[in-house]
Amino acid sequence: PSLRCFNFSFNSIGVEGVRRLADGFCQSHVIEDLGLAGNQLGDEGASIVAAAVARHASIRKLNLSQNAIGPVGAKSVADALLEGPTSLRDLKLSHNGIGDEGMAFLAKAVQEGALRTLHVGANGIGHAGAMHLSEALVNKSCKLRELNVWENELDDVGIGHVAGAIQHHGTMLKRLDLTRNPRITCDGLHELVDSLAQNHHLLVLRIDSPTASITMMNEDGSETTSCTVNISPSTMNDVQMQIRSILEGNRKRQSILSKN
């Protein structure tokens, strides 16, 4: 049968439902886009889907967002990417609970696999997860071009890892979304911007206005109060202009290279 796109998202089919679906669509040889977001699959359901993807080599896009998937389910998906003859290029796992542990498993698949796009927004990923991702991005085998990590727990330490990957000459990432990570401060933002000067591939960068931590000190050097303030609009505008200028330079450079 010919069935290139199979979208069964937001139907609350659960584990047993996805088991039956997997048995059915694995008989097709042309499914390329599989949408199963919002189906209460959990780790067990993710494991069933991962096994099906490993058997069904034509699947190029997989959406498992909003399925209460944790580290165990993330490992199943990563194992399928690493062990199976898969054509998967686009993986969406946003609004789950994979955390840093699950990100460690996925990073191995990013590093060694053929993924081009990875969405892991809203997964409780912190600086440890950012470190795993960054180590994968600088690997010469990594083919990732788009990374979405919005609404996580990234802080300045995590952004430091990302910045280190961005300025690495081997990183081929073209689109990066870091929005809604409120723990990033002005220091992290400036470190990220500085790293862009060493990067000639990134074309799109999304990041929110960060906060700045201010600590008041007593005369003896002891801390008295601390507070958090938003970066001023004028300062953020300056930073955004700097980012736009760098990325526009990258776009022009890529355009010239594509014509040669």
mmCIF file of C-alpha atoms in Angstrom:
data_model
loop_
_atom_site.group_PDB
_atom_site.id
_atom_site.type_symbol
_atom_site.label_atom_id
_atom_site.label_comp_id
_atom_site.label_asym_id
_atom_site.label_seq_id
_atom_site.Cartn_x
_atom_site.Cartn_y
_atom_site.Cartn_z
ATOM 1 C CA PRO A 1 0.000 0.000 0.000
ATOM 2 C CA SER A 2 1.053 3.605 -0.603
ATOM 3 C CA LEU A 3 0.987 5.676 2.599
ATOM 4 C CA ARG A 4 3.681 8.337 2.770
ATOM 5 C CA CYS A 5 2.317 10.425 5.652
ATOM 6 C CA PHE A 6 0.723 8.840 8.735
ATOM 7 C CA ASN A 7 -0.512 11.441 11.260
ATOM 8 C CA PHE A 8 -2.322 10.045 14.286
ATOM 9 C CA SER A 9 -1.371 12.837 16.709
ATOM 10 C CA PHE A 10 -3.521 13.823 19.707
ATOM 11 C CA ASN A 11 -5.781 10.793 19.722
ATOM 12 C CA SER A 12 -4.837 9.393 23.135
ATOM 13 C CA ILE A 13 -4.329 5.939 21.689
ATOM 14 C CA GLY A 14 -1.992 4.803 24.454
ATOM 15 C CA VAL A 15 0.399 1.870 24.462
ATOM 16 C CA GLU A 16 -1.978 -0.782 23.145
ATOM 17 C CA GLY A 17 -3.176 1.496 20.385
ATOM 18 C CA VAL A 18 0.313 2.269 19.155
ATOM 19 C CA ARG A 19 1.208 -1.425 19.330
ATOM 20 C CA ARG A 20 -1.620 -2.221 16.903
ATOM 21 C CA LEU A 21 -0.726 0.700 14.673
ATOM 22 C CA ALA A 22 2.910 -0.356 14.577
ATOM 23 C CA ASP A 23 1.944 -3.847 13.491
ATOM 24 C CA GLY A 24 -0.117 -2.337 10.691
ATOM 25 C CA PHE A 25 2.086 0.394 9.269
ATOM 26 C CA CYS A 26 5.161 -1.798 9.308
ATOM 27 C CA GLN A 27 3.581 -3.715 6.440
ATOM 28 C CA SER A 28 3.903 -0.606 4.270
ATOM 29 C CA HIS A 29 7.182 0.167 2.541
ATOM 30 C CA VAL A 30 6.705 3.867 1.813
ATOM 31 C CA ILE A 31 5.828 5.664 5.082
ATOM 32 C CA GLU A 32 8.087 8.713 5.354
ATOM 33 C CA ASP A 33 6.360 10.965 7.909
ATOM 34 C CA LEU A 34 5.008 9.483 11.164
ATOM 35 C CA GLY A 35 3.105 11.764 13.571
ATOM 36 C CA LEU A 36 2.237 10.347 16.989
ATOM 37 C CA ALA A 37 2.340 13.417 19.241
ATOM 38 C CA GLY A 38 0.008 13.660 22.228
ATOM 39 C CA ASN A 39 -0.928 9.990 22.554
ATOM 40 C CA GLN A 40 0.049 9.108 26.140
ATOM 41 C CA LEU A 41 2.647 6.634 24.945
ATOM 42 C CA GLY A 42 5.142 6.884 27.808
ATOM 43 C CA ASP A 43 8.413 4.973 27.725
ATOM 44 C CA GLU A 44 6.791 1.691 26.744
ATOM 45 C CA GLY A 45 5.015 3.223 23.762
ATOM 46 C CA ALA A 46 8.183 5.028 22.706
ATOM 47 C CA SER A 47 10.009 1.701 22.748
ATOM 48 C CA ILE A 48 7.348 0.144 20.488
ATOM 49 C CA VAL A 49 7.586 3.032 18.030
ATOM 50 C CA ALA A 50 11.388 2.947 18.101
ATOM 51 C CA ALA A 51 11.401 -0.750 17.226
ATOM 52 C CA ALA A 52 8.993 -0.092 14.371
ATOM 53 C CA VAL A 53 11.162 2.735 13.041
ATOM 54 C CA ALA A 54 14.181 0.452 13.108
ATOM 55 C CA ARG A 55 12.245 -2.082 11.004
ATOM 56 C CA HIS A 56 10.749 0.500 8.679
ATOM 57 C CA ALA A 57 13.736 2.131 7.027
ATOM 58 C CA SER A 58 11.774 4.595 4.876
ATOM 59 C CA ILE A 59 10.584 6.772 7.825
ATOM 60 C CA ARG A 60 12.333 10.140 7.617
ATOM 61 C CA LYS A 61 10.247 12.204 10.073
ATOM 62 C CA LEU A 62 9.014 11.188 13.520
ATOM 63 C CA ASN A 63 6.998 13.291 15.972
ATOM 64 C CA LEU A 64 6.722 11.922 19.518
ATOM 65 C CA SER A 65 6.114 15.228 21.305
ATOM 66 C CA GLN A 66 3.828 15.428 24.356
ATOM 67 C CA ASN A 67 3.909 11.741 25.230
ATOM 68 C CA ALA A 68 5.309 11.678 28.790
ATOM 69 C CA ILE A 69 8.492 10.050 27.519
ATOM 70 C CA GLY A 70 11.357 9.873 30.001
ATOM 71 C CA PRO A 71 15.014 8.813 29.824
ATOM 72 C CA VAL A 72 14.124 5.152 29.203
ATOM 73 C CA GLY A 73 12.021 6.013 26.177
ATOM 74 C CA ALA A 74 14.682 8.396 24.916
ATOM 75 C CA LYS A 75 17.204 5.566 25.108
ATOM 76 C CA SER A 76 14.927 3.319 23.036
ATOM 77 C CA VAL A 77 14.685 5.953 20.319
ATOM 78 C CA ALA A 78 18.427 6.587 20.411
ATOM 79 C CA ASP A 79 19.172 2.851 20.194
ATOM 80 C CA ALA A 80 16.920 2.559 17.139
ATOM 81 C CA LEU A 81 18.853 5.343 15.453
ATOM 82 C CA LEU A 82 22.189 3.788 16.299
ATOM 83 C CA GLU A 83 21.423 0.126 15.625
ATOM 84 C CA GLY A 84 18.769 0.018 12.917
ATOM 85 C CA PRO A 85 19.061 0.716 9.171
ATOM 86 C CA THR A 86 16.988 3.886 9.563
ATOM 87 C CA SER A 87 16.502 6.882 7.278
ATOM 88 C CA LEU A 88 15.216 9.086 10.114
ATOM 89 C CA ARG A 89 16.299 12.709 9.622
ATOM 90 C CA ASP A 90 13.757 14.754 11.612
ATOM 91 C CA LEU A 91 12.972 13.872 15.248
ATOM 92 C CA LYS A 92 10.575 15.844 17.468
ATOM 93 C CA LEU A 93 10.483 15.019 21.182
ATOM 94 C CA SER A 94 9.327 18.326 22.669
ATOM 95 C CA HIS A 95 7.173 18.504 25.823
ATOM 96 C CA ASN A 96 8.347 15.243 27.343
ATOM 97 C CA GLY A 97 10.554 14.540 30.356
ATOM 98 C CA ILE A 98 13.793 13.160 28.979
ATOM 99 C CA GLY A 99 15.997 15.425 31.132
ATOM 100 C CA ASP A 100 19.783 15.351 31.131
ATOM 101 C CA GLU A 101 19.899 11.556 31.335
ATOM 102 C CA GLY A 102 17.758 11.101 28.247
ATOM 103 C CA MET A 103 19.695 13.808 26.434
ATOM 104 C CA ALA A 104 22.891 11.834 27.027
ATOM 105 C CA PHE A 105 21.401 8.892 25.120
ATOM 106 C CA LEU A 106 20.087 11.054 22.288
ATOM 107 C CA ALA A 107 23.392 12.886 21.981
ATOM 108 C CA LYS A 108 25.073 9.613 21.039
ATOM 109 C CA ALA A 109 22.577 9.201 18.207
ATOM 110 C CA VAL A 110 23.102 12.810 17.133
ATOM 111 C CA GLN A 111 26.847 12.255 17.120
ATOM 112 C CA GLU A 112 26.857 9.047 15.115
ATOM 113 C CA GLY A 113 23.528 9.118 13.272
ATOM 114 C CA ALA A 114 22.112 10.897 10.266
ATOM 115 C CA LEU A 115 19.694 13.231 12.087
ATOM 116 C CA ARG A 116 19.365 16.671 10.509
ATOM 117 C CA THR A 117 16.697 18.133 12.831
ATOM 118 C CA LEU A 118 16.151 17.613 16.566
ATOM 119 C CA HIS A 119 13.450 19.270 18.697
ATOM 120 C CA VAL A 120 13.779 18.703 22.449
ATOM 121 C CA GLY A 121 12.036 21.786 23.833
ATOM 122 C CA ALA A 122 10.367 21.624 27.264
ATOM 123 C CA ASN A 123 12.200 18.547 28.546
ATOM 124 C CA GLY A 124 13.893 19.766 31.721
ATOM 125 C CA ILE A 125 17.319 19.769 30.090
ATOM 126 C CA GLY A 126 20.031 21.567 32.066
ATOM 127 C CA HIS A 127 23.722 22.252 31.645
ATOM 128 C CA ALA A 128 24.645 18.545 31.777
ATOM 129 C CA GLY A 129 22.354 17.851 28.840
ATOM 130 C CA ALA A 130 23.783 20.865 27.014
ATOM 131 C CA MET A 131 27.262 19.440 27.551
ATOM 132 C CA HIS A 132 26.266 16.097 25.989
ATOM 133 C CA LEU A 133 24.673 17.873 23.032
ATOM 134 C CA SER A 134 27.674 20.123 22.501
ATOM 135 C CA GLU A 135 30.079 17.200 22.519
ATOM 136 C CA ALA A 136 27.945 15.577 19.813
ATOM 137 C CA LEU A 137 27.805 18.736 17.697
ATOM 138 C CA VAL A 138 31.574 19.015 17.366
ATOM 139 C CA ASN A 139 31.983 15.402 16.278
ATOM 140 C CA LYS A 140 32.925 15.102 12.617
ATOM 141 C CA SER A 141 30.217 12.461 12.084
ATOM 142 C CA CYS A 142 27.411 14.773 13.275
ATOM 143 C CA LYS A 143 25.050 15.909 10.509
ATOM 144 C CA LEU A 144 22.619 17.963 12.615
ATOM 145 C CA ARG A 145 21.535 21.227 10.976
ATOM 146 C CA GLU A 146 18.631 22.352 13.186
ATOM 147 C CA LEU A 147 18.467 22.179 16.998
ATOM 148 C CA ASN A 148 15.522 23.352 19.095
ATOM 149 C CA VAL A 149 16.034 23.426 22.888
ATOM 150 C CA TRP A 150 13.527 26.096 23.892
ATOM 151 C CA GLU A 151 11.868 26.163 27.328
ATOM 152 C CA ASN A 152 14.415 24.107 29.221
ATOM 153 C CA GLU A 153 16.662 24.682 32.234
ATOM 154 C CA LEU A 154 19.727 25.966 30.418
ATOM 155 C CA ASP A 155 21.852 28.389 32.424
ATOM 156 C CA ASP A 156 25.105 30.202 31.717
ATOM 157 C CA VAL A 157 27.097 26.999 32.206
ATOM 158 C CA GLY A 158 24.950 25.234 29.640
ATOM 159 C CA ILE A 159 25.189 28.164 27.236
ATOM 160 C CA GLY A 160 28.958 28.045 27.705
ATOM 161 C CA HIS A 161 28.916 24.481 26.380
ATOM 162 C CA VAL A 162 26.734 25.529 23.443
ATOM 163 C CA ALA A 163 28.987 28.506 22.712
ATOM 164 C CA GLY A 164 32.015 26.223 22.700
ATOM 165 C CA ALA A 165 30.339 23.992 20.126
ATOM 166 C CA ILE A 166 29.247 26.924 17.960
ATOM 167 C CA GLN A 167 32.758 28.281 17.634
ATOM 168 C CA HIS A 168 34.193 24.858 16.799
ATOM 169 C CA HIS A 169 35.174 24.698 13.131
ATOM 170 C CA GLY A 170 33.488 21.327 12.637
ATOM 171 C CA THR A 171 30.005 22.385 13.759
ATOM 172 C CA MET A 172 27.612 22.559 10.785
ATOM 173 C CA LEU A 173 24.497 23.711 12.681
ATOM 174 C CA LYS A 174 22.405 26.229 10.712
ATOM 175 C CA ARG A 175 19.378 26.879 12.960
ATOM 176 C CA LEU A 176 19.388 27.114 16.770
ATOM 177 C CA ASP A 177 16.460 27.978 19.064
ATOM 178 C CA LEU A 178 17.301 28.830 22.695
ATOM 179 C CA THR A 179 14.180 30.811 23.578
ATOM 180 C CA ARG A 180 12.410 30.557 26.941
ATOM 181 C CA ASN A 181 15.425 29.515 28.983
ATOM 182 C CA PRO A 182 15.041 32.091 31.775
ATOM 183 C CA ARG A 183 18.164 31.038 33.683
ATOM 184 C CA ILE A 184 20.407 32.452 30.956
ATOM 185 C CA THR A 185 21.829 35.807 32.077
ATOM 186 C CA CYS A 186 23.602 38.631 30.269
ATOM 187 C CA ASP A 187 26.933 36.858 30.805
ATOM 188 C CA GLY A 188 25.692 33.787 28.973
ATOM 189 C CA LEU A 189 24.259 35.888 26.169
ATOM 190 C CA HIS A 190 27.521 37.742 25.608
ATOM 191 C CA GLU A 191 29.497 34.486 25.624
ATOM 192 C CA LEU A 192 27.136 33.122 22.992
ATOM 193 C CA VAL A 193 27.470 36.239 20.825
ATOM 194 C CA ASP A 194 31.265 36.140 21.102
ATOM 195 C CA SER A 195 31.251 32.539 19.873
ATOM 196 C CA LEU A 196 29.392 33.565 16.706
ATOM 197 C CA ALA A 197 32.448 35.413 15.461
ATOM 198 C CA GLN A 198 34.139 32.024 14.963
ATOM 199 C CA ASN A 199 31.144 30.423 13.230
ATOM 200 C CA HIS A 200 30.465 30.649 9.492
ATOM 201 C CA HIS A 201 27.533 28.228 9.209
ATOM 202 C CA LEU A 202 24.792 29.347 11.620
ATOM 203 C CA LEU A 203 22.024 31.210 9.763
ATOM 204 C CA VAL A 204 19.232 31.493 12.355
ATOM 205 C CA LEU A 205 19.556 32.034 16.110
ATOM 206 C CA ARG A 206 16.584 32.612 18.404
ATOM 207 C CA ILE A 207 17.107 33.724 21.998
ATOM 208 C CA ASP A 208 15.074 35.788 24.471
ATOM 209 C CA SER A 209 16.097 38.845 26.422
ATOM 210 C CA PRO A 210 18.038 37.461 29.404
ATOM 211 C CA THR A 211 18.204 38.645 32.993
ATOM 212 C CA ALA A 212 21.068 40.099 34.995
ATOM 213 C CA SER A 213 21.758 39.141 38.595
ATOM 214 C CA ILE A 214 22.711 42.064 40.817
ATOM 215 C CA THR A 215 24.169 41.525 44.274
ATOM 216 C CA MET A 216 24.508 44.327 46.833
ATOM 217 C CA MET A 217 27.513 44.104 49.153
ATOM 218 C CA ASN A 218 28.168 45.526 52.598
ATOM 219 C CA GLU A 219 31.327 47.501 53.305
ATOM 220 C CA ASP A 220 32.955 44.418 54.822
ATOM 221 C CA GLY A 221 32.359 42.486 51.615
ATOM 222 C CA SER A 222 29.483 40.378 52.876
ATOM 223 C CA GLU A 223 26.412 39.919 50.723
ATOM 224 C CA THR A 224 23.371 41.864 51.818
ATOM 225 C CA THR A 225 20.728 41.515 49.095
ATOM 226 C CA SER A 226 20.466 40.207 45.570
ATOM 227 C CA CYS A 227 17.905 40.665 42.848
ATOM 228 C CA THR A 228 17.317 39.859 39.200
ATOM 229 C CA VAL A 229 16.524 42.477 36.594
ATOM 230 C CA ASN A 230 15.728 42.260 32.898
ATOM 231 C CA ILE A 231 18.266 43.491 30.406
ATOM 232 C CA SER A 232 17.328 46.918 29.051
ATOM 233 C CA PRO A 233 15.581 47.036 25.653
ATOM 234 C CA SER A 234 18.306 49.277 24.213
ATOM 235 C CA THR A 235 21.046 46.846 25.247
ATOM 236 C CA MET A 236 19.099 43.892 23.836
ATOM 237 C CA ASN A 237 18.561 45.794 20.592
ATOM 238 C CA ASP A 238 22.317 46.332 20.307
ATOM 239 C CA VAL A 239 22.945 42.632 20.892
ATOM 240 C CA GLN A 240 20.287 41.631 18.359
ATOM 241 C CA MET A 241 21.824 43.958 15.763
ATOM 242 C CA GLN A 242 25.207 42.347 16.387
ATOM 243 C CA ILE A 243 23.718 38.865 15.986
ATOM 244 C CA ARG A 244 21.855 39.858 12.811
ATOM 245 C CA SER A 245 25.022 41.317 11.321
ATOM 246 C CA ILE A 246 27.013 38.129 11.957
ATOM 247 C CA LEU A 247 24.276 35.820 10.671
ATOM 248 C CA GLU A 248 23.721 37.957 7.592
ATOM 249 C CA GLY A 249 27.429 37.649 6.861
ATOM 250 C CA ASN A 250 27.100 33.887 7.142
ATOM 251 C CA ARG A 251 24.125 33.867 4.749
ATOM 252 C CA LYS A 252 26.036 35.867 2.164
ATOM 253 C CA ARG A 253 29.038 33.589 2.541
ATOM 254 C CA GLN A 254 26.868 30.488 2.100
ATOM 255 C CA SER A 255 25.202 32.031 -0.958
ATOM 256 C CA ILE A 256 28.560 32.724 -2.590
ATOM 257 C CA LEU A 257 29.797 29.196 -1.854
ATOM 258 C CA SER A 258 26.632 27.637 -3.283
ATOM 259 C CA LYS A 259 27.150 29.489 -6.588
ATOM 260 C CA ASN A 260 30.765 28.366 -6.968
#
